[in-house]
XYZ file of C-alpha atoms in Angstrom:
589
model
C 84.059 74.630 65.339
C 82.373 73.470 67.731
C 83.782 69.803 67.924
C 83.043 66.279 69.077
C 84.904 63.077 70.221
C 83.639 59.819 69.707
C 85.252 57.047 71.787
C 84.199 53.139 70.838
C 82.667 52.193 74.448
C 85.139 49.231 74.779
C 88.186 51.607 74.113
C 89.705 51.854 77.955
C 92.677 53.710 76.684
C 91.435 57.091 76.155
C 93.166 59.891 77.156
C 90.424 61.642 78.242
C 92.477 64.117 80.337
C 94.833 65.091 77.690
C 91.995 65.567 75.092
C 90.435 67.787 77.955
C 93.740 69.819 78.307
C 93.625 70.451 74.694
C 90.127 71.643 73.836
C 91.225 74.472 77.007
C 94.110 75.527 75.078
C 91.663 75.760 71.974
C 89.579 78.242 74.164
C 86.764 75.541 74.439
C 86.052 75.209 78.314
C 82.256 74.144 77.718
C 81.648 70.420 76.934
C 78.764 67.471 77.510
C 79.357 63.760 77.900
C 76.664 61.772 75.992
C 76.641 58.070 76.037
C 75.147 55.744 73.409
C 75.473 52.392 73.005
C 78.834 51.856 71.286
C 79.986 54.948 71.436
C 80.869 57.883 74.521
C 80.765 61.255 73.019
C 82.435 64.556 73.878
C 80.862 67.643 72.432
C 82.487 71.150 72.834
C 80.967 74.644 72.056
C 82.344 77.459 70.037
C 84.246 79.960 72.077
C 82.034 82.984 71.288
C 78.897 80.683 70.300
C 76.034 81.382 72.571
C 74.294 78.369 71.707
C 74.681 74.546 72.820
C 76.187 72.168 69.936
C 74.042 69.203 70.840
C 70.043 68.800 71.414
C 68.073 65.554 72.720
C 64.507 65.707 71.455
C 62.257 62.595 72.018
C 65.673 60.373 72.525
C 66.403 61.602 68.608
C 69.814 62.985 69.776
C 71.852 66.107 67.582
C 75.917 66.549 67.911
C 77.438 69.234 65.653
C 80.284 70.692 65.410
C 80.971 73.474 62.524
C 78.559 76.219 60.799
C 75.488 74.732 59.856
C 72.894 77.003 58.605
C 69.972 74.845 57.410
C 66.491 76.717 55.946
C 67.414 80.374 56.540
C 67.603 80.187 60.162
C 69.253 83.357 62.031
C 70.928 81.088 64.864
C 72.863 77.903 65.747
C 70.361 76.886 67.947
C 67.433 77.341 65.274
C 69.668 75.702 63.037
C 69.753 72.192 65.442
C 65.998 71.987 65.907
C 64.856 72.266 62.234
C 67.635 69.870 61.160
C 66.552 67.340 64.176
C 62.493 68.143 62.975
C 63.919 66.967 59.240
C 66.053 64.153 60.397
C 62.931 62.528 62.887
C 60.626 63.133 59.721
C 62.660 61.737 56.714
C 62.346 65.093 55.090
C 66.216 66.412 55.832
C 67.780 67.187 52.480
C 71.909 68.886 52.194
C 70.414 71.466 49.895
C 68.897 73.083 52.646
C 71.693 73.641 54.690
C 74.505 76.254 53.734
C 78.272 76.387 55.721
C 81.004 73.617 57.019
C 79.989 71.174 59.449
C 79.845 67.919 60.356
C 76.991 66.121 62.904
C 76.173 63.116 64.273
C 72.773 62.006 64.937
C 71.175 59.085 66.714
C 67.495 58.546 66.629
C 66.978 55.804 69.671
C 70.941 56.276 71.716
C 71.841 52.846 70.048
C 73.309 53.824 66.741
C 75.203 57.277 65.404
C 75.501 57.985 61.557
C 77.863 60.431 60.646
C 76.934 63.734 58.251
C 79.206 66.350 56.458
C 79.085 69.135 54.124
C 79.897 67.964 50.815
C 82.212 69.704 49.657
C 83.944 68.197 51.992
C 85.703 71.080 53.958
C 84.941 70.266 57.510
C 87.235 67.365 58.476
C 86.438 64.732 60.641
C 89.736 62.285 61.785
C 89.557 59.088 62.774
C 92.566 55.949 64.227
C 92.924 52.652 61.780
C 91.147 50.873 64.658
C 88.282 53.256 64.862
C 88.870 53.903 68.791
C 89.268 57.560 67.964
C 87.073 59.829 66.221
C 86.984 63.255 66.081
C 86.661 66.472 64.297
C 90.179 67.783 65.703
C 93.416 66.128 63.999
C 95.072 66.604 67.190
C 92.514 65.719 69.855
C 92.326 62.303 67.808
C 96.297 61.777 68.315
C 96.306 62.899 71.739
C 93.375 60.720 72.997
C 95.051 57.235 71.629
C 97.342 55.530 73.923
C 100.060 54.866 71.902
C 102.275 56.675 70.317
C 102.334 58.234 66.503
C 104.714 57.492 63.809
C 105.000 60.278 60.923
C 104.071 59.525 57.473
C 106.935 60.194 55.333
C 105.160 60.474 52.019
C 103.000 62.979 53.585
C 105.973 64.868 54.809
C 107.512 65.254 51.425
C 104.060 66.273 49.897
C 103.599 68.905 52.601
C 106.812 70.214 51.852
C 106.892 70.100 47.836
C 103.419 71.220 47.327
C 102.266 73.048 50.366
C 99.126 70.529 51.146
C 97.889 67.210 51.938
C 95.614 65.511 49.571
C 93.259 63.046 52.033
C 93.080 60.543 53.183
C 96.245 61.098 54.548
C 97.441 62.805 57.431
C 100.979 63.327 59.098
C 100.761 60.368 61.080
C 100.414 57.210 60.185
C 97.724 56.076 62.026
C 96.014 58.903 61.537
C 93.064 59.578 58.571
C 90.849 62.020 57.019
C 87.744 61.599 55.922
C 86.958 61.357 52.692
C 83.540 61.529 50.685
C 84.495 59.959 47.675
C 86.332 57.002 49.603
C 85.002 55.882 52.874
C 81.488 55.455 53.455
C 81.239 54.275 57.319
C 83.844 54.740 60.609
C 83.532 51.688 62.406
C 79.953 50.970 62.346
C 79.168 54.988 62.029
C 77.696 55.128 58.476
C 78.647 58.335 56.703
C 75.299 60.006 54.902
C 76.066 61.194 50.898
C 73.669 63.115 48.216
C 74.882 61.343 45.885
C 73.262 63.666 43.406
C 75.134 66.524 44.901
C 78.336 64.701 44.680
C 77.667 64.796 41.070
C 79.227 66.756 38.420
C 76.334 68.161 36.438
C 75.576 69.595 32.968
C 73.930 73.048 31.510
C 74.318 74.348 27.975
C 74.042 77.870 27.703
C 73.434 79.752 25.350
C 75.838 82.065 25.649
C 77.977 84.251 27.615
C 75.467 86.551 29.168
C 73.271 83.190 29.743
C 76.125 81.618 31.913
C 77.295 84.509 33.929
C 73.373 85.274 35.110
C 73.215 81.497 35.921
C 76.324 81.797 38.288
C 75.166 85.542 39.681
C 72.304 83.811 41.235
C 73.912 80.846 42.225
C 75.944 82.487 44.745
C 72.998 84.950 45.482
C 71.080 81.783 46.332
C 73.738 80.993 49.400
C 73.834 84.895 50.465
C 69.915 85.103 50.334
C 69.989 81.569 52.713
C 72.182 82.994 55.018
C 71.256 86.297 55.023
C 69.378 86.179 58.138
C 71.843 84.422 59.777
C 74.392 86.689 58.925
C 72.438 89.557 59.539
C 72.046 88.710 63.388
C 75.699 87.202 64.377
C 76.902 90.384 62.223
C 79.983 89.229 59.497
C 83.551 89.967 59.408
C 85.801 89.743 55.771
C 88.835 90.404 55.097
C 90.170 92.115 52.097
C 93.190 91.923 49.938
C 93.907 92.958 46.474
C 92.373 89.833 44.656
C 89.205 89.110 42.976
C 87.743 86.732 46.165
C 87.369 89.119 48.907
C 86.198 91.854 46.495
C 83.375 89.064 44.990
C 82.234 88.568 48.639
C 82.149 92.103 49.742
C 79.836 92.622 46.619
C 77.418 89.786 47.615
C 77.596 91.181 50.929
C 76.584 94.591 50.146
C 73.953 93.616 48.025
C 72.341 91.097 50.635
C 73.264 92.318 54.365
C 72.532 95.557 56.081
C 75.226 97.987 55.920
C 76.426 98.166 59.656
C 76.327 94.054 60.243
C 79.693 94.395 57.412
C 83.003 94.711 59.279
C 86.186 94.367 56.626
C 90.037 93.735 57.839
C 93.060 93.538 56.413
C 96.125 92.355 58.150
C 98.982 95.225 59.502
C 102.223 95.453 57.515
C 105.529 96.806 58.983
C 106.041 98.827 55.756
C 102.418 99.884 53.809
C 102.392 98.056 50.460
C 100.072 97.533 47.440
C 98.404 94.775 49.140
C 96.965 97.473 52.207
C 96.695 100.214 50.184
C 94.185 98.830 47.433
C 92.480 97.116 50.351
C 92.095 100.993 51.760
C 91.056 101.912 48.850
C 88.438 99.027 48.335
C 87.062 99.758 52.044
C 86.431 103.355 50.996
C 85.055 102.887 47.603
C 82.372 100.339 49.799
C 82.071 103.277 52.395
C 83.038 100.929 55.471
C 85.672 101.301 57.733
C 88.749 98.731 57.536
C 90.218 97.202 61.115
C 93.555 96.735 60.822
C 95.772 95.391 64.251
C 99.269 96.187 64.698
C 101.210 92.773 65.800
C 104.768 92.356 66.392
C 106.814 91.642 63.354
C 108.663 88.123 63.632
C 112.289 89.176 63.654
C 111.272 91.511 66.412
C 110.074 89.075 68.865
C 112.356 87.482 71.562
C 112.956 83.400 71.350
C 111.090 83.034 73.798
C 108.133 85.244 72.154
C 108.606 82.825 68.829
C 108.158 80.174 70.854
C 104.793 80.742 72.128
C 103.812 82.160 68.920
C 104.447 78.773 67.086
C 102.545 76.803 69.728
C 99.703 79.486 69.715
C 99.123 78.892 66.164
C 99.896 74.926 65.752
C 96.919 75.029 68.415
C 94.960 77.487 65.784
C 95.415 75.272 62.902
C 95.253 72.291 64.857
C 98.435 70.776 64.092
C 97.981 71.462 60.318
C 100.871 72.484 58.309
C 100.033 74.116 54.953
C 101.306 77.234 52.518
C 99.869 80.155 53.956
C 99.105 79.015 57.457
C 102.149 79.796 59.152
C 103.249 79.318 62.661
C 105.904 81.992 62.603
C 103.089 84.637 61.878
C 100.999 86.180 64.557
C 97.650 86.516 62.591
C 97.687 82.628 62.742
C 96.821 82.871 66.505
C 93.650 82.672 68.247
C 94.476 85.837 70.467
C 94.633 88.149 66.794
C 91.432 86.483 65.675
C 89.721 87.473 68.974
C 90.883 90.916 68.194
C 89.688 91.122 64.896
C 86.104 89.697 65.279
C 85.328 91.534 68.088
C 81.713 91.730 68.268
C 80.977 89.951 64.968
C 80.368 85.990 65.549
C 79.894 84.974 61.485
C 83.776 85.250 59.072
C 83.438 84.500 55.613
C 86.214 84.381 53.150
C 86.952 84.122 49.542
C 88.540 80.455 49.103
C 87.503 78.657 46.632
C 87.019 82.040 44.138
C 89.159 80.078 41.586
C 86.452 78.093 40.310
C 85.096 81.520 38.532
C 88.238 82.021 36.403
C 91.033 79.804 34.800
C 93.600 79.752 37.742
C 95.595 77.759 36.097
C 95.555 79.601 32.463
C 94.992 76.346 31.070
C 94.913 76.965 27.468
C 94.438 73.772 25.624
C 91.600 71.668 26.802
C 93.969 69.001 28.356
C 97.301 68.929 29.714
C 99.797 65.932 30.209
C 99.360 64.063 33.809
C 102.860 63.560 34.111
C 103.352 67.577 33.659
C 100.593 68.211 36.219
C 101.716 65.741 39.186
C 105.111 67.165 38.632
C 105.310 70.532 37.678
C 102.428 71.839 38.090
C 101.947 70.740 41.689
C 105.609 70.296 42.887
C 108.474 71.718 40.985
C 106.718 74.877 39.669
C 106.215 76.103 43.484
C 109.155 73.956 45.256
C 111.445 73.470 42.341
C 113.700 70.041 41.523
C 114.602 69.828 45.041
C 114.863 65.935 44.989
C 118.125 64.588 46.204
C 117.196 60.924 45.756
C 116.030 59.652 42.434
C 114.516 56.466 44.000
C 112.402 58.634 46.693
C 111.363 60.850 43.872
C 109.589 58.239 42.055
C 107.781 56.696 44.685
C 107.071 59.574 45.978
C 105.017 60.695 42.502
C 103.958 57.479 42.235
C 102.227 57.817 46.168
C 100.920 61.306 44.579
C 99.870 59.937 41.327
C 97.600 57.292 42.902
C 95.523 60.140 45.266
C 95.073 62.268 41.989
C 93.334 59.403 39.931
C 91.569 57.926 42.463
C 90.140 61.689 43.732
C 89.404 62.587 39.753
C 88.627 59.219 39.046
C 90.938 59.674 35.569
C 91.062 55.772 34.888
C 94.159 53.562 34.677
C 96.625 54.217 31.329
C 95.229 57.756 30.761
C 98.384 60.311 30.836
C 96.215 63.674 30.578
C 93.474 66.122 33.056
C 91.036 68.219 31.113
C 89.940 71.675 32.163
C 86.839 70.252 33.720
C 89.280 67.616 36.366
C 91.462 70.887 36.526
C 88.337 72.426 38.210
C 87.493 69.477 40.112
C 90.775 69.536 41.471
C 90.729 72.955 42.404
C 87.836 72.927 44.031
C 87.928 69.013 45.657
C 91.365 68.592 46.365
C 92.895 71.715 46.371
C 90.654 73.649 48.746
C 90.379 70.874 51.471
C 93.878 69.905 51.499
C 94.814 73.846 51.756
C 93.007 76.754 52.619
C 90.269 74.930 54.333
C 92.127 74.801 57.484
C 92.151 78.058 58.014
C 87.494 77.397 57.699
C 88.365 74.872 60.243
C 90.774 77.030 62.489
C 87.930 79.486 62.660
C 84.983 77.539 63.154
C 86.525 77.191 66.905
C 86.532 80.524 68.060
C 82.926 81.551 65.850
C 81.137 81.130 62.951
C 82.374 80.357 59.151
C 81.466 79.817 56.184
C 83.299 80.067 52.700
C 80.713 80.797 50.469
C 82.194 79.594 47.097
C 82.800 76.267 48.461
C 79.650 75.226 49.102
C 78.704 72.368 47.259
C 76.055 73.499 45.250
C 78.387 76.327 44.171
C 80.550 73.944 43.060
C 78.307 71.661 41.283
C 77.131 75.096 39.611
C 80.319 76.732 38.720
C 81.694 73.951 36.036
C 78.433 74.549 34.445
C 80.193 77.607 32.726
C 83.996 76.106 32.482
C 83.620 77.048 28.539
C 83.294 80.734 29.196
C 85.771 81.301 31.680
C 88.256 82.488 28.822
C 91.955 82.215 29.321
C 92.865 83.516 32.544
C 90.267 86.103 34.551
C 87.558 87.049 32.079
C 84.552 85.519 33.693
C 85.184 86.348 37.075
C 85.431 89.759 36.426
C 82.587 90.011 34.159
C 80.624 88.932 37.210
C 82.265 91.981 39.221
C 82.010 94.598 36.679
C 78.309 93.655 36.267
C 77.428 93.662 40.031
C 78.935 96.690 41.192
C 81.118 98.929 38.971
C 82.216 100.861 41.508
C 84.178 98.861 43.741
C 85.250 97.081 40.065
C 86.405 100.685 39.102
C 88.885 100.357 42.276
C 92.877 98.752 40.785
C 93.647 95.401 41.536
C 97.213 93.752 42.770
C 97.500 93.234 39.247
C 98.468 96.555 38.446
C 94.488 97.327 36.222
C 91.308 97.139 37.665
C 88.383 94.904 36.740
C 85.861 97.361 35.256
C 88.960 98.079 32.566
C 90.145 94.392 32.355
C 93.179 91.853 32.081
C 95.444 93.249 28.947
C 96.676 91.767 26.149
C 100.040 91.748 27.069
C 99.061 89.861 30.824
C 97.023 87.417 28.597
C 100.149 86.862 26.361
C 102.236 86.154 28.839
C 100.263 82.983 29.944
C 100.131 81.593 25.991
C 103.884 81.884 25.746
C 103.981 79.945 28.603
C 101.663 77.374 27.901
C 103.747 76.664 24.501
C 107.128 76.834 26.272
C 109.039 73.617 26.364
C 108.206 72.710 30.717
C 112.016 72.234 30.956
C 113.031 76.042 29.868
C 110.629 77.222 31.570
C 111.535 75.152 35.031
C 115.054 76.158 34.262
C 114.087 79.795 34.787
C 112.217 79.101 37.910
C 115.005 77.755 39.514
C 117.363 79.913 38.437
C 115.063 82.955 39.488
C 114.905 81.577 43.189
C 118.250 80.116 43.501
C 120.168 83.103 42.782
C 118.236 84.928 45.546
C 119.034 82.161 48.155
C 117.603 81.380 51.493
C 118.770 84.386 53.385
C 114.960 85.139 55.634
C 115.756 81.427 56.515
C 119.545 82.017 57.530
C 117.966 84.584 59.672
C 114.990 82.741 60.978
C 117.915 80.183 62.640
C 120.069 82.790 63.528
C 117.757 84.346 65.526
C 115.562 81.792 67.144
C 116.622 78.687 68.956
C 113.299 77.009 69.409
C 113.389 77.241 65.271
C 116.793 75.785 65.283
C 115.981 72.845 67.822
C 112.702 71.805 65.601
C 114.952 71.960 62.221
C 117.482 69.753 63.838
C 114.844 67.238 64.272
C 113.537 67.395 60.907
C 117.007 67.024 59.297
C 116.960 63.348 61.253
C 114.660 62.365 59.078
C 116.815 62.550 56.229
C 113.952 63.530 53.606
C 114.894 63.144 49.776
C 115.319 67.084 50.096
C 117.521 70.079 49.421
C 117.249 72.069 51.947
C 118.600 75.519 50.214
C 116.312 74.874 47.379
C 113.448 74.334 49.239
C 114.035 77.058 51.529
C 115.033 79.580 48.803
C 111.121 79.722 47.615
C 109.449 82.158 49.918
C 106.009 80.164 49.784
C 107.111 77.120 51.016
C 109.929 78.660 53.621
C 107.756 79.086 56.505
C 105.903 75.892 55.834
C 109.925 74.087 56.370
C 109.781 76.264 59.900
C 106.410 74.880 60.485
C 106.743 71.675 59.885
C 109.612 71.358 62.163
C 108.029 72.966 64.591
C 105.302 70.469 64.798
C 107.882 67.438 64.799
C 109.393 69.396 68.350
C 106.059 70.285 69.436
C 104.774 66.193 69.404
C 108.080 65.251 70.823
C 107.726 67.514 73.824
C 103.950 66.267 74.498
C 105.568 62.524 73.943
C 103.166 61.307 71.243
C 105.561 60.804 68.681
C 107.187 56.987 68.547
């Protein structure tokens, strides 16, 4: 990423040789030391990045960590001096910058005030007594003195839902960040566009009107970082979905042909996922990298066990759906391999807020049916074993969702436009953003579609998205037909569209009583049982040693249930895996 630790000056406790240790097993060997006059400052550079993270001009002093890409520039470094020009002249504005990041600045050395994206993907962690700041969850636990204690609430809701809604973290004296909540660290302010931050309104016309407003929208972000991308040269990967497809379009359309590499990730036994992806490569006429790795159950113990380090590392200690440890291409060694000579990745988070994910019919649904099925029981099913837990537990989840949608006290429903919001403000940075973060260490990222002012543009056309993918893949079918023409994982392709039957399907649902429906879920995942876990303990002892020491916990949670849903499996493995791993390095109380 990049990344930064801030130390208050008074703070004698710092563990500066354990932070150091752990920026080396990131792959960051190049930092500075900059003193100001509260704070000491670490600043690392990217692996691959060529460029320093931190200028002085004049005393005006730059510290950034992430993908900042402000006014078109075509390099980090570029990047850092019109910024600093902007910041020295009162004239810096977030709508000129595109990407993740997060920077501190300090005009004289006496004071530092603290900027982020806003969307809020890059994360920035900081200890209740503000001795410990950083942009790395771990480096901020490993350079306090004392101990951690885990945060059982966030436990369950990594478990249940497979992500943490800030400002939480999975220690307790440990926090995130967040826009809409904190506006200073200490006596770091945090700088807001408020006007960014901001919903926004737009009546169109009509259909066509909307989907040309959101076409150039996300042109606008590939035309400002064309030049950029153009010179680091981009990797994407592809899958069977509308995201990657979306990106690859706006890539082709803006970039020159040969700075486009595409991947896909190696399966032990070809499936629809790599085969469409072929397909889509050679319907774009670009080659597709795809590594071999070592299939889990094939590795030794001993193999697991370095594999689950390498990726905790990768993630930095996050634990969420879809970021597993068990799987090699969570590892920094396969993401060397697949970049190769390309220093920018984009992917295609954040693609939801083109289509109705959620095939939200009705313009509101019930709270109480989104806190708990929707978000728990739907993907982990009723896997409660203590009633008592259970309802503080929703209660703990309850209070994050109003205060982050701002739904006001006594209101029991979300509309479609908070369903957005929540996709795209809670979901995104409490998930898949990790893996922008775990990236942004080794290279470049961005995620185009959630940049802010993609955001603030996409509810702008919330009443066309239809019930399920329409408007999405109007937007592919009109931007490139021939890579539309190309079948989805959904068993059509976009240029021909969702069927009737698919769209049925979600309206029967939407009408079905939540309890039948629930009913079948469980039934569905319970009668196939948790065998791939069975086998992940038979196998490996390091995975047996870290589930032993999640079971002393005691969490309000059956294990077979929880276990039985594929999705949330590995996350179990992961999580205990982390517990062991903090153990080991003694920072856990």
């Amino acid at each position: 990423m990049g990344a930064f630790l801030v130390a208050k000056r008074g703070y004698k406790d710092l563990r500066i040789d354990k932070v150091k240790f752990l920026f080396q097993r990131f792959g960051m060997k190049n930092f500075d030391c900059l003193e100001f006059k509260d704070h000491i400052v670490l600043v690392w550079d990217k692996e691959l990045s060529k460029d320093k993270h931190q200028i002085n001009i004049d005393g005006h002093h730059l510290i950034v960590a992430g993908t900042p890409i402000y006014k078109g520039c075509s390099t980090l470094s570029e990047s850092l001096h019109a910024i600093l020009n902007d910041l020295r002249s009162n004239s810096w504005d977030y709508r000129n910058v595109r990407g993740s990041f997060a920077f501190l600045y300090s005009p004289d050395g006496s004071y530092l005030s603290l900027y982020m994206d806003q969307a809020g993907i890059f994360n920035v962690y900081f200890d209740l007594h503000h001795n410990v700041i950083s942009t790395s969850f771990l480096a901020t636990i490993f350079g306090l003195s004392e101990n951690v204690e885990l945060n059982r609430n966030a436990l369950i809701e990594v478990l249940t839902t497979g992500r943490l809604i800030g400002p939480d973290t999975l220690v307790d004296n440990v926090n995130r960040v967040e826009l809409h909540i904190h506006d200073q660290i200490g006596n770091i302010n945090i700088t807001k566009d408020k006007t960014l931050l901001s919903i926004g309104h737009e009546n169109f016309k009509n259909l066509s009107e909307a989907l040309e407003y959101e076409i150039e929208s996300v042109d606008r972000f590939f035309k400002d970082t064309k030049s950029f991308a153009n010179n680091q040269g981009v990797d994407t990967g592809i899958s069977s979905g509308h995201d990657s497809r979306m990106i690859l379009i706006y890539l082709l359309r803006n970039l020159k042909k040969q700075k486009i590499q595409l991947h896909t990730y190696w399966r032990k036994t070809k499936d629809t996922e790599l085969d469409i992806a072929e397909k889509v490569a050679k319907a774009a006429e670009l080659d597709l990298k795809c590594i071999p790795i070592k299939h889990h159950f094939e590795k030794s113990n001993e193999e697991m066990a370095s594999n689950l380090e390498e990726a905790l590392l990768y993630y930095d200690g996050h634990v969420r759906m879809h970021c597993y440890f068990t799987e090699e291409y969570n590892t920094r060694e396969h993401r060397l391999k697949i970049l190769d000579d390309k220093r920018l990745g984009m992917n295609g988070v954040g693609g939801e807020q083109y289509r109705n994910e959620w095939h939200m019919e009705s313009n509101k649904w019930s709270l109480t049916y989104f806190i708990r099925y929707y978000l728990c029981y739907h993907l982990a099913g009723r896997c409660f074993t203590n009633k008592s837990e259970e309802e503080n537990y929703f209660n703990y989840l309850e209070k994050k969702i109003r205060t982050r949608l701002d739904i006001e006290k006594g209101r029991n429903y979300i509309t479609r436009l908070e369903m957005s919001q929540y996709c795209n403000e809670v979901y995104v940075p409490s998930l898949m953003g990790a893996r922008t973060n775990a990236e942004n260490k080794i290279s470049h990222f961005v995620t185009p579609f959630v940049d802010r002012q993609l955001i603030q543009d996409s509810y702008k056309a919330i009443p066309y998205h239809g019930l399920s993918y329409f408007f999405q893949q109007s937007i592919i079918r009109k931007l490139n037909k021939k890579l539309a023409d190309v079948i989805s994982g959904y068993g059509y392709s976009f240029s021909s569209g969702e069927p009737f039957v698919e769209k049925l399907k979600y309206i029967i649902k939407e009408i079905t009583p939540k309890n039948i429906y629930q009913n079948r879920l469980d039934k569905k995942f319970t009668s196939k049982g948790n065998e791939d876990f069975m086998k992940f303990m038979n196998e490996f002892l390091i995975i047996r040693e870290g589930v032993e020491l999640l079971r002393a916990y005691k969490l309000p949670i059956d294990e077979f249930k929880l276990t039985s849903r594929p999705d949330l499996m590995p996350v179990y493995i992961s999580l205990s895996y982390l517990i062991l791993y903090l153990k080991k390095v003694n920072k856990l109380v």
